[in-house]
Coordinates of C-alpha atoms and ligand atoms in Angstrom, one line a residue:
X1 CA 15.5 2.8 -1.1
X2 CA 19.2 2.5 -0.8
X3 CA 19.4 -0.9 0.9
X4 CA 20.7 -4.0 -0.9
X5 CA 18.2 -6.9 -0.9
X6 CA 19.2 -9.2 2.0
X7 CA 17.5 -12.2 0.3
X8 CA 17.2 -12.6 -3.5
X9 CA 15.0 -15.4 -5.0
X10 CA 15.1 -16.4 -8.6
X11 CA 12.9 -18.5 -11.0
X12 CA 15.5 -19.5 -13.5
X13 CA 13.3 -19.7 -16.6
X14 CA 14.3 -20.0 -20.3
X15 CA 16.9 -22.8 -20.5
X16 CA 14.8 -24.8 -22.9
X17 CA 14.3 -21.8 -25.3
X18 CA 18.0 -20.9 -25.1
X19 CA 18.8 -24.4 -26.3
X20 CA 16.0 -24.6 -29.0
X21 CA 17.2 -21.3 -30.5
X22 CA 20.5 -22.9 -31.1
X23 CA 19.1 -26.3 -32.4
X24 CA 20.4 -28.0 -29.3
X25 CA 18.7 -30.5 -27.0
X26 CA 16.9 -28.8 -24.0
X27 CA 19.3 -30.4 -21.6
X28 CA 22.1 -28.3 -23.2
X29 CA 20.1 -25.3 -22.0
X30 CA 20.0 -26.7 -18.5
X31 CA 23.8 -27.3 -18.5
X32 CA 24.3 -23.7 -19.6
X33 CA 21.8 -22.8 -16.8
X34 CA 24.2 -24.4 -14.2
X35 CA 27.1 -22.2 -15.5
X36 CA 24.8 -19.1 -15.2
X37 CA 23.9 -20.1 -11.7
X38 CA 27.6 -20.4 -10.7
X39 CA 28.2 -16.9 -12.1
X40 CA 25.1 -15.7 -10.2
X41 CA 26.4 -17.1 -6.9
X42 CA 29.7 -15.4 -7.4
X43 CA 28.0 -12.1 -8.2
X44 CA 25.8 -12.3 -5.1
X45 CA 28.9 -12.9 -2.9
X46 CA 30.7 -10.0 -4.5
X47 CA 27.7 -7.7 -3.9
X48 CA 27.2 -8.8 -0.2
X49 CA 23.8 -10.5 -0.7
X50 CA 23.3 -12.8 2.3
X51 CA 20.7 -15.3 1.0
X52 CA 20.1 -16.6 -2.5
X53 CA 17.2 -19.0 -3.2
X54 CA 16.6 -20.6 -6.7
X55 CA 13.9 -22.7 -8.3
X56 CA 15.8 -25.7 -9.9
X57 CA 13.0 -28.3 -10.2
X58 CA 9.3 -27.8 -9.4
X59 CA 6.8 -30.4 -8.1
X60 CA 5.2 -30.1 -11.6
X61 CA 8.5 -30.7 -13.6
X62 CA 7.9 -34.5 -13.2
X63 CA 5.4 -34.0 -16.1
X64 CA 8.2 -33.2 -18.5
X65 CA 9.5 -35.8 -21.0
X66 CA 11.2 -38.6 -19.0
X67 CA 14.6 -38.0 -20.7
X68 CA 14.5 -34.3 -19.6
X69 CA 13.6 -35.3 -16.0
X70 CA 16.4 -37.9 -15.8
X71 CA 18.7 -35.4 -17.5
X72 CA 18.0 -32.9 -14.8
X73 CA 18.6 -35.4 -12.0
X74 CA 21.9 -36.4 -13.6
X75 CA 22.8 -32.8 -14.0
X76 CA 22.2 -32.1 -10.3
X77 CA 24.5 -34.9 -9.3
X78 CA 27.1 -33.8 -11.8
X79 CA 26.8 -30.1 -10.7
X80 CA 27.2 -31.0 -7.1
X81 CA 30.4 -33.0 -7.7
X82 CA 31.8 -30.1 -9.8
X83 CA 30.6 -27.1 -7.8
X84 CA 30.7 -28.1 -4.1
X85 CA 34.5 -27.6 -3.7
X86 CA 34.2 -24.1 -5.2
X87 CA 31.1 -23.3 -3.1
X88 CA 33.1 -24.4 0.0
X89 CA 36.0 -22.2 -0.9
X90 CA 33.6 -19.3 -1.4
X91 CA 32.0 -19.8 2.0
X92 CA 28.6 -20.8 0.7
X93 CA 26.2 -22.8 2.9
X94 CA 24.0 -25.1 0.7
X95 CA 20.4 -26.1 1.5
X96 CA 18.1 -28.2 -0.6
X97 CA 14.5 -27.3 -0.1
X98 CA 11.7 -29.6 -1.3
X99 CA 10.3 -33.1 -1.0
X100 CA 13.2 -35.6 -1.2
X101 CA 11.1 -38.7 -0.9
X102 CA 10.5 -39.1 -4.6
X103 CA 14.2 -38.6 -5.4
X104 CA 16.5 -41.6 -6.0
X105 CA 18.8 -42.8 -3.2
X106 CA 21.8 -41.5 -5.1
X107 CA 20.4 -38.0 -5.5
X108 CA 19.3 -38.0 -1.8
X109 CA 22.8 -39.0 -0.7
X110 CA 24.3 -36.3 -2.9
X111 CA 22.1 -33.6 -1.4
X112 CA 22.8 -34.7 2.2
X113 CA 26.5 -34.8 1.6
X114 CA 26.6 -31.4 -0.1
X115 CA 24.6 -29.9 2.8
X116 CA 26.8 -31.5 5.5
X117 CA 30.0 -30.5 3.7
X118 CA 29.1 -26.8 3.5
X119 CA 27.2 -26.5 6.8
X120 CA 29.9 -24.4 8.6
X121 CA 30.1 -21.8 5.8
X122 CA 28.7 -18.3 6.6
X123 CA 29.2 -15.9 3.7
X124 CA 26.1 -16.8 1.7
X125 CA 23.1 -19.1 2.4
X126 CA 22.2 -20.7 -0.9
X127 CA 18.9 -22.5 -1.0
X128 CA 18.2 -24.8 -4.1
X129 CA 14.5 -25.6 -4.4
X130 CA 14.3 -29.0 -5.9
X131 CA 11.1 -31.0 -6.2
X132 CA 9.6 -28.0 -4.5
X133 CA 6.3 -26.2 -4.8
X134 CA 4.9 -23.4 -2.7
X135 CA 1.6 -25.3 -2.1
X136 CA 3.6 -28.4 -1.1
X137 CA 5.5 -26.3 1.5
X138 CA 2.3 -24.8 3.0
X139 CA 0.7 -28.3 3.2
X140 CA 3.7 -30.0 4.7
X141 CA 4.0 -27.2 7.3
X142 CA 0.3 -27.6 8.2
X143 CA 0.7 -31.4 8.4
X144 CA 3.7 -31.0 10.7
X145 CA 1.8 -28.8 13.1
X146 CA -1.3 -31.0 13.0
X147 CA 0.8 -34.2 13.7
X148 CA 2.3 -32.4 16.8
X149 CA -1.2 -31.2 17.9
X150 CA 0.0 -27.5 17.6
X151 CA -2.3 -24.6 17.0
X152 CA -2.1 -23.3 13.4
X153 CA -1.3 -19.6 13.4
X154 CA 0.7 -17.4 10.9
X155 CA 3.7 -17.6 13.2
X156 CA 3.6 -21.4 13.8
X157 CA 3.1 -22.1 10.1
X158 CA 6.0 -19.7 9.3
X159 CA 8.3 -21.7 11.7
X160 CA 7.3 -25.0 10.1
X161 CA 8.0 -23.9 6.5
X162 CA 10.9 -25.4 4.6
X163 CA 12.6 -22.0 4.4
X164 CA 12.2 -21.1 8.2
X165 CA 16.0 -20.8 8.4
X166 CA 16.0 -17.6 6.4
X167 CA 14.0 -14.3 6.3
X168 CA 11.5 -13.8 3.5
X169 CA 12.9 -12.8 0.1
X170 CA 13.2 -9.1 -0.5
X171 CA 13.5 -9.4 -4.2
X172 CA 12.0 -12.1 -6.4
X173 CA 13.3 -12.3 -10.0
X174 CA 11.9 -14.3 -12.8
X175 CA 13.9 -14.6 -16.1
X176 CA 12.5 -15.7 -19.4
X177 CA 9.9 -13.1 -20.0
X178 CA 7.0 -14.9 -18.3
X179 CA 4.9 -12.9 -15.8
X180 CA 4.0 -15.7 -13.3
X181 CA 5.1 -16.9 -9.8
X182 CA 4.5 -20.6 -10.9
X183 CA 4.0 -22.0 -7.4
X184 CA 7.4 -20.6 -6.1
X185 CA 7.6 -19.3 -2.5
X186 CA 3.8 -18.6 -2.3
X187 CA 3.9 -18.0 1.5
X188 CA 7.3 -16.3 1.7
X189 CA 6.9 -13.8 -1.3
X190 CA 3.9 -12.0 0.3
X191 CA 5.9 -8.7 0.4
X192 CA 8.7 -9.5 -2.0
X193 CA 9.4 -6.9 -4.7
X194 CA 8.9 -8.6 -8.1
X195 CA 11.2 -8.2 -11.1
X196 CA 10.7 -9.8 -14.4
X197 CA 13.6 -10.0 -16.9
X198 CA 13.2 -10.8 -20.6
X199 CA 16.6 -12.5 -20.5
X200 CA 16.7 -16.3 -20.8
X201 CA 18.3 -17.7 -17.7
X202 CA 21.6 -18.8 -19.4
X203 CA 22.0 -15.1 -20.5
X204 CA 21.2 -13.6 -17.1
X205 CA 24.5 -12.0 -16.2
X206 CA 26.0 -9.6 -13.7
X207 CA 24.6 -6.6 -15.5
X208 CA 21.1 -8.1 -15.4
X209 CA 21.5 -8.8 -11.7
X210 CA 22.6 -5.3 -11.1
X211 CA 19.6 -3.9 -13.0
X212 CA 17.2 -6.0 -10.8
X213 CA 19.0 -4.7 -7.7
X214 CA 18.8 -1.1 -8.9
X215 CA 15.1 -1.4 -9.6
X216 CA 14.6 -2.9 -6.1
X217 CA 16.5 0.0 -4.6
X218 CA 14.4 2.5 -6.4
X219 CA 11.1 1.0 -4.9
X220 CA 9.4 2.0 -1.7
X221 CA 8.4 -1.0 0.4
X222 CA 5.4 -0.1 2.6
X223 CA 4.3 -3.4 4.1
X224 CA 0.7 -2.1 4.4
X225 CA 1.7 1.3 5.8
X226 CA 1.4 4.7 4.0
X227 CA 4.3 6.5 2.4
X228 CA 3.9 9.3 4.9
X229 CA 4.1 6.9 7.9
X230 CA 7.4 5.6 6.5
X231 CA 8.7 9.2 6.3
X232 CA 10.6 8.3 3.1
X233 CA 12.4 5.5 4.9
X234 CA 12.2 1.8 4.0
X235 CA 11.9 -0.6 6.9
X236 CA 13.2 -4.1 7.1
X237 CA 10.2 -6.4 7.4
X238 CA 9.0 -8.9 9.9
X239 CA 10.4 -10.2 13.0
X240 CA 12.5 -12.9 11.2
X241 CA 14.7 -10.2 9.9
X242 CA 17.5 -9.2 12.3
Ligands
FPP1 C1 13.2 -23.6 -16.5 O1 13.6 -23.4 -17.8 C2 14.3 -24.2 -15.8 C3 14.2 -25.4 -15.2 C4 13.0 -26.3 -15.1 C5 15.5 -26.0 -14.6 C6 16.3 -25.0 -13.9 C7 17.6 -25.6 -13.7 C8 18.8 -25.0 -13.9 C9 19.0 -23.5 -14.1 C10 20.0 -25.7 -13.7 C11 20.3 -25.9 -12.3 C12 19.7 -27.2 -11.9 C13 20.3 -28.2 -11.4 C14 19.6 -29.5 -11.7 C15 21.5 -28.1 -10.6 P1 12.6 -24.1 -18.9 O2 13.2 -25.5 -19.2 O3 11.2 -24.1 -18.5 O4 12.8 -23.2 -20.1 P2 11.8 -22.8 -21.2 O5 10.7 -22.0 -20.6 O6 12.6 -22.0 -22.2 O7 11.3 -24.1 -21.8

């Protein structure tokens, strides 16, 4: 395959271990994770990737020690204040994906402002999954359809999902050496190529991204067809992809 992935999704794992190895509090690892994320956005822009989706806070992360949960909330507000002007200058359109109801008013306002302030940008769609879970997304989509009395089909569910504004991810990367999906993009990752990196997220740099892209390009995506049917060509998937 020679195509660049249109949509890259990342489970940014390993912040806590990065900090613990340095005798630092876990939140120091998350702060370093924000810097790594800024570098990753820049690298995606430079490489011409159109959509980046990252897992920043899962529905299950509420079970972490309360100081880590509040630290992550504060970090989100801080990161938005620091990064949104740069994201705007870079042409990045921000979306927050997840259940906002449990977030504080301050965090909810921050998310809404950041989305509004970047809504006209066109170079990169950047989805930050926050208080997100793949099962939550499927359930909320089904509830939406049921409340409107709509028939539930693959297509109608697809349109009701929280990531309906982008095509499915082509490449799903998980850092930190774990070989799990952990409730990320359960619906949308049906045909994503998976890449697992041993690097901890704060250490995931441009070279590591390039390696993941190179591995992706070397794969043959068949979407249920045979290799002979594809004639050595890889085809862009599904009707959502232009
Ligand atoms: C997983 O590492 C990472 C998270 C739960 C948070 C990811 C957040 C960032 C990269 C920062 C960006 C986020 C905001 C709020 C803007 P882990 O803590 O599970 O690492 P471990 O497996 O080493 O413990």
